[in-house]
Amino acid sequence: MSSRLAALIVCPMAVERSGLQLGLRLRDPLPSHRVDVSGPGATAIERWQATIVDAPPLIVLVGVAGALASQLAPGDASLVTEVVLASGARLRSPVGGEGWSVAAADRIVATIDAKRALATTSGAEIVDMESGAFATVAERRGWRWAIIRGISDSASDELPSEINRLVDRNGNTRPLAAAALLLRKPHLLPRLRLLGQQTTRAMASVSRLLDELLRKESA
């Protein structure tokens, strides 16, 4: 990794990187950053972190998350200042500031009841599958780290149980799997289309916040 790199950004999914890069291009961002795709989940974060030899001054995890708090709506985004691990331990970002707390999950939290239960036990406002591993690795390796997440599904949104099959281990969309699913269950098309639209809106908001963070950190 070049020593001139000011920031490294990692997205779990390729669709998140695409949305992020579009937003950053529209905002004429600082040039000295790189955007990786890790793949979804904690195992993918562990694989990705092993490729980082010479860490830049800032490493940022960005992407979408599910809302646990009822006041959060699809398209909202925020800096994440606290990660709540499954053990109950809490890790705070060294970047600081005001922001959400995120609960670390080992699988997609798809149902309203599951979201409600996790909100109660964790006290977090959002949930994802990567922040726990990312923050743990960052602390272990002494990185200066931050997380920015946008809302793809609200606390009252149910996700299709098959959604985890639509992205491969490297974070790429599986179009054949999506087509096969819709052939079997065509009623899911409106829900998947809406989720895609909400993801696009969320990543536009994330790109704005990332641009602000990069400029602040470089000042």
Short mmCIF file of C-alpha atoms in Angstrom, two decimals:
data_model
loop_
_atom_site.label_atom_id
_atom_site.label_comp_id
_atom_site.label_asym_id
_atom_site.label_seq_id
_atom_site.Cartn_x
_atom_site.Cartn_y
_atom_site.Cartn_z
CA MET A 1 0.00 0.00 0.00
CA SER A 2 1.34 3.43 -0.93
CA SER A 3 2.42 5.65 1.97
CA ARG A 4 0.65 8.51 0.18
CA LEU A 5 -2.73 6.91 0.81
CA ALA A 6 -4.59 9.10 3.31
CA ALA A 7 -7.57 6.81 3.89
CA LEU A 8 -8.69 3.28 3.15
CA ILE A 9 -12.42 2.66 2.84
CA VAL A 10 -13.92 -0.83 2.95
CA CYS A 11 -17.44 -1.84 1.90
CA PRO A 12 -18.81 -5.34 2.60
CA MET A 13 -20.67 -5.47 -0.75
CA ALA A 14 -19.84 -4.38 -4.28
CA VAL A 15 -23.21 -2.65 -4.63
CA GLU A 16 -22.26 -0.46 -1.66
CA ARG A 17 -18.94 0.47 -3.26
CA SER A 18 -20.70 1.39 -6.51
CA GLY A 19 -23.14 3.68 -4.70
CA LEU A 20 -20.37 5.20 -2.64
CA GLN A 21 -18.07 5.90 -5.57
CA LEU A 22 -20.88 7.53 -7.54
CA GLY A 23 -21.61 9.88 -4.65
CA LEU A 24 -17.95 10.70 -4.10
CA ARG A 25 -17.39 11.46 -7.78
CA LEU A 26 -20.30 13.88 -7.71
CA ARG A 27 -18.70 15.63 -4.73
CA ASP A 28 -15.17 15.85 -6.17
CA PRO A 29 -13.61 14.11 -3.17
CA LEU A 30 -10.03 14.08 -1.98
CA PRO A 31 -8.02 11.87 -4.35
CA SER A 32 -5.85 9.99 -1.86
CA HIS A 33 -8.16 7.20 -0.81
CA ARG A 34 -8.92 3.63 -1.89
CA VAL A 35 -12.16 1.66 -1.70
CA ASP A 36 -12.01 -2.12 -1.09
CA VAL A 37 -14.79 -4.70 -0.99
CA SER A 38 -14.36 -7.22 1.82
CA GLY A 39 -17.37 -9.49 1.41
CA PRO A 40 -20.18 -9.80 3.96
CA GLY A 41 -19.79 -10.93 7.56
CA ALA A 42 -17.08 -11.25 10.16
CA THR A 43 -15.14 -13.98 8.36
CA ALA A 44 -14.81 -11.77 5.29
CA ILE A 45 -13.53 -8.88 7.41
CA GLU A 46 -10.88 -11.18 8.86
CA ARG A 47 -9.77 -12.25 5.37
CA TRP A 48 -9.66 -8.66 4.18
CA GLN A 49 -7.69 -7.32 7.16
CA ALA A 50 -4.95 -9.88 6.53
CA THR A 51 -4.23 -8.11 3.22
CA ILE A 52 -3.51 -4.78 4.92
CA VAL A 53 0.23 -4.54 5.55
CA ASP A 54 0.92 -0.82 5.84
CA ALA A 55 -2.19 0.87 7.25
CA PRO A 56 -2.96 4.48 6.24
CA PRO A 57 -3.81 7.17 8.83
CA LEU A 58 -7.54 6.34 8.66
CA ILE A 59 -9.53 3.20 7.81
CA VAL A 60 -13.29 3.51 7.41
CA LEU A 61 -15.94 0.80 7.18
CA VAL A 62 -18.97 2.02 5.22
CA GLY A 63 -22.18 0.43 3.99
CA VAL A 64 -25.80 -0.21 4.83
CA ALA A 65 -27.36 -1.53 8.02
CA GLY A 66 -30.71 -2.45 9.46
CA ALA A 67 -32.45 -0.06 11.83
CA LEU A 68 -33.31 -1.18 15.35
CA ALA A 69 -34.60 2.22 16.52
CA SER A 70 -38.06 3.11 15.25
CA GLN A 71 -37.15 6.75 14.52
CA LEU A 72 -34.59 5.79 11.86
CA ALA A 73 -35.78 5.61 8.26
CA PRO A 74 -34.31 4.16 5.04
CA GLY A 75 -31.88 6.67 3.55
CA ASP A 76 -30.75 8.02 6.92
CA ALA A 77 -27.02 7.75 7.64
CA SER A 78 -24.64 8.56 10.46
CA LEU A 79 -21.18 8.12 11.85
CA VAL A 80 -21.12 5.13 14.20
CA THR A 81 -19.38 6.01 17.43
CA GLU A 82 -19.93 2.79 19.41
CA VAL A 83 -19.92 -0.91 18.50
CA VAL A 84 -21.78 -3.31 20.81
CA LEU A 85 -20.23 -6.78 20.58
CA ALA A 86 -22.17 -10.00 21.13
CA SER A 87 -20.40 -10.34 24.49
CA GLY A 88 -21.83 -6.99 25.59
CA ALA A 89 -18.44 -5.28 25.37
CA ARG A 90 -18.46 -1.85 23.74
CA LEU A 91 -15.79 -0.36 21.49
CA ARG A 92 -15.70 3.35 20.72
CA SER A 93 -14.26 4.83 17.54
CA PRO A 94 -11.17 7.00 18.09
CA VAL A 95 -12.63 9.50 15.61
CA GLY A 96 -15.27 10.46 18.19
CA GLY A 97 -18.15 12.82 17.53
CA GLU A 98 -21.90 12.26 17.70
CA GLY A 99 -23.37 9.15 16.12
CA TRP A 100 -25.23 5.88 16.38
CA SER A 101 -24.36 2.67 18.17
CA VAL A 102 -24.34 -0.57 16.18
CA ALA A 103 -25.03 -4.10 17.41
CA ALA A 104 -22.77 -6.80 15.98
CA ALA A 105 -24.69 -9.77 14.56
CA ASP A 106 -23.46 -13.03 13.06
CA ARG A 107 -26.39 -13.27 10.62
CA ILE A 108 -28.93 -11.02 8.94
CA VAL A 109 -31.53 -9.82 11.43
CA ALA A 110 -34.53 -10.16 9.15
CA THR A 111 -37.73 -10.10 11.20
CA ILE A 112 -39.42 -7.36 13.17
CA ASP A 113 -39.43 -9.50 16.32
CA ALA A 114 -35.70 -10.22 16.01
CA LYS A 115 -34.92 -6.55 15.53
CA ARG A 116 -37.03 -5.62 18.55
CA ALA A 117 -35.32 -8.23 20.72
CA LEU A 118 -31.83 -7.12 19.68
CA ALA A 119 -32.69 -3.48 20.31
CA THR A 120 -33.70 -4.41 23.86
CA THR A 121 -30.66 -6.54 24.66
CA SER A 122 -28.02 -4.35 23.00
CA GLY A 123 -29.40 -0.84 23.40
CA ALA A 124 -28.08 -0.17 19.88
CA GLU A 125 -29.81 1.83 17.16
CA ILE A 126 -28.69 -0.23 14.16
CA VAL A 127 -27.36 -3.70 13.37
CA ASP A 128 -24.89 -5.13 10.86
CA MET A 129 -22.65 -8.17 10.44
CA GLU A 130 -19.25 -6.50 9.98
CA SER A 131 -18.76 -3.70 12.49
CA GLY A 132 -17.99 -6.01 15.40
CA ALA A 133 -15.18 -7.79 13.57
CA PHE A 134 -13.93 -4.56 12.01
CA ALA A 135 -13.71 -2.66 15.30
CA THR A 136 -12.11 -5.63 17.05
CA VAL A 137 -9.45 -5.98 14.34
CA ALA A 138 -8.86 -2.23 14.25
CA GLU A 139 -8.29 -2.08 17.99
CA ARG A 140 -5.98 -5.09 17.87
CA ARG A 141 -3.90 -3.62 15.07
CA GLY A 142 -3.83 -0.08 16.42
CA TRP A 143 -5.69 1.49 13.49
CA ARG A 144 -7.40 4.86 13.62
CA TRP A 145 -10.85 3.74 12.51
CA ALA A 146 -14.34 4.97 11.81
CA ILE A 147 -17.65 3.48 10.66
CA ILE A 148 -20.39 5.14 8.62
CA ARG A 149 -23.66 3.32 8.01
CA GLY A 150 -26.83 4.11 6.09
CA ILE A 151 -30.25 2.58 6.71
CA SER A 152 -31.44 0.08 4.10
CA ASP A 153 -34.34 -1.38 6.11
CA SER A 154 -36.31 0.14 8.98
CA ALA A 155 -37.16 -1.51 12.28
CA SER A 156 -40.60 -2.31 10.85
CA ASP A 157 -39.30 -3.83 7.59
CA GLU A 158 -39.18 -7.62 7.19
CA LEU A 159 -36.40 -8.95 4.96
CA PRO A 160 -36.84 -12.06 2.78
CA SER A 161 -35.17 -15.03 4.47
CA GLU A 162 -33.35 -15.84 1.21
CA ILE A 163 -31.61 -12.47 0.96
CA ASN A 164 -28.27 -13.75 2.23
CA ARG A 165 -28.02 -16.03 -0.83
CA LEU A 166 -28.04 -13.11 -3.26
CA VAL A 167 -24.46 -11.99 -2.49
CA ASP A 168 -21.38 -14.23 -2.69
CA ARG A 169 -18.54 -14.49 -0.18
CA ASN A 170 -16.63 -11.73 -2.00
CA GLY A 171 -19.51 -9.26 -1.81
CA ASN A 172 -20.62 -9.56 -5.43
CA THR A 173 -24.29 -9.77 -6.38
CA ARG A 174 -25.38 -13.19 -7.68
CA PRO A 175 -27.75 -12.35 -10.56
CA LEU A 176 -28.53 -15.98 -11.41
CA ALA A 177 -29.47 -16.69 -7.80
CA ALA A 178 -31.69 -13.60 -7.80
CA ALA A 179 -33.36 -14.68 -11.05
CA ALA A 180 -33.95 -18.20 -9.72
CA LEU A 181 -35.44 -16.82 -6.51
CA LEU A 182 -37.83 -14.56 -8.40
CA LEU A 183 -38.92 -17.42 -10.64
CA ARG A 184 -39.87 -19.39 -7.54
CA LYS A 185 -41.26 -16.44 -5.60
CA PRO A 186 -42.23 -13.60 -7.97
CA HIS A 187 -44.10 -11.85 -5.15
CA LEU A 188 -40.69 -10.89 -3.72
CA LEU A 189 -39.88 -8.61 -6.68
CA PRO A 190 -41.46 -5.44 -5.20
CA ARG A 191 -39.70 -6.00 -1.87
CA LEU A 192 -36.31 -6.58 -3.45
CA ARG A 193 -36.74 -3.62 -5.76
CA LEU A 194 -37.66 -1.38 -2.82
CA LEU A 195 -34.67 -2.66 -0.84
CA GLY A 196 -32.40 -1.80 -3.77
CA GLN A 197 -33.82 1.71 -3.95
CA GLN A 198 -33.40 2.18 -0.21
CA THR A 199 -29.82 0.95 -0.41
CA THR A 200 -29.09 3.48 -3.16
CA ARG A 201 -30.52 6.31 -1.05
CA ALA A 202 -28.59 5.15 2.00
CA MET A 203 -25.28 5.04 0.14
CA ALA A 204 -25.85 8.54 -1.24
CA SER A 205 -26.17 9.75 2.36
CA VAL A 206 -23.13 7.70 3.41
CA SER A 207 -21.03 9.22 0.63
CA ARG A 208 -21.87 12.72 1.84
CA LEU A 209 -20.81 11.91 5.39
CA LEU A 210 -17.65 10.15 4.23
CA ASP A 211 -16.69 13.14 2.12
CA GLU A 212 -17.15 15.38 5.18
CA LEU A 213 -15.07 13.03 7.34
CA LEU A 214 -12.22 12.80 4.82
CA ARG A 215 -12.05 16.55 4.47
CA LYS A 216 -12.14 17.05 8.24
CA GLU A 217 -9.39 14.49 8.80
CA SER A 218 -7.17 16.07 6.14
CA ALA A 219 -7.56 19.62 7.47
#
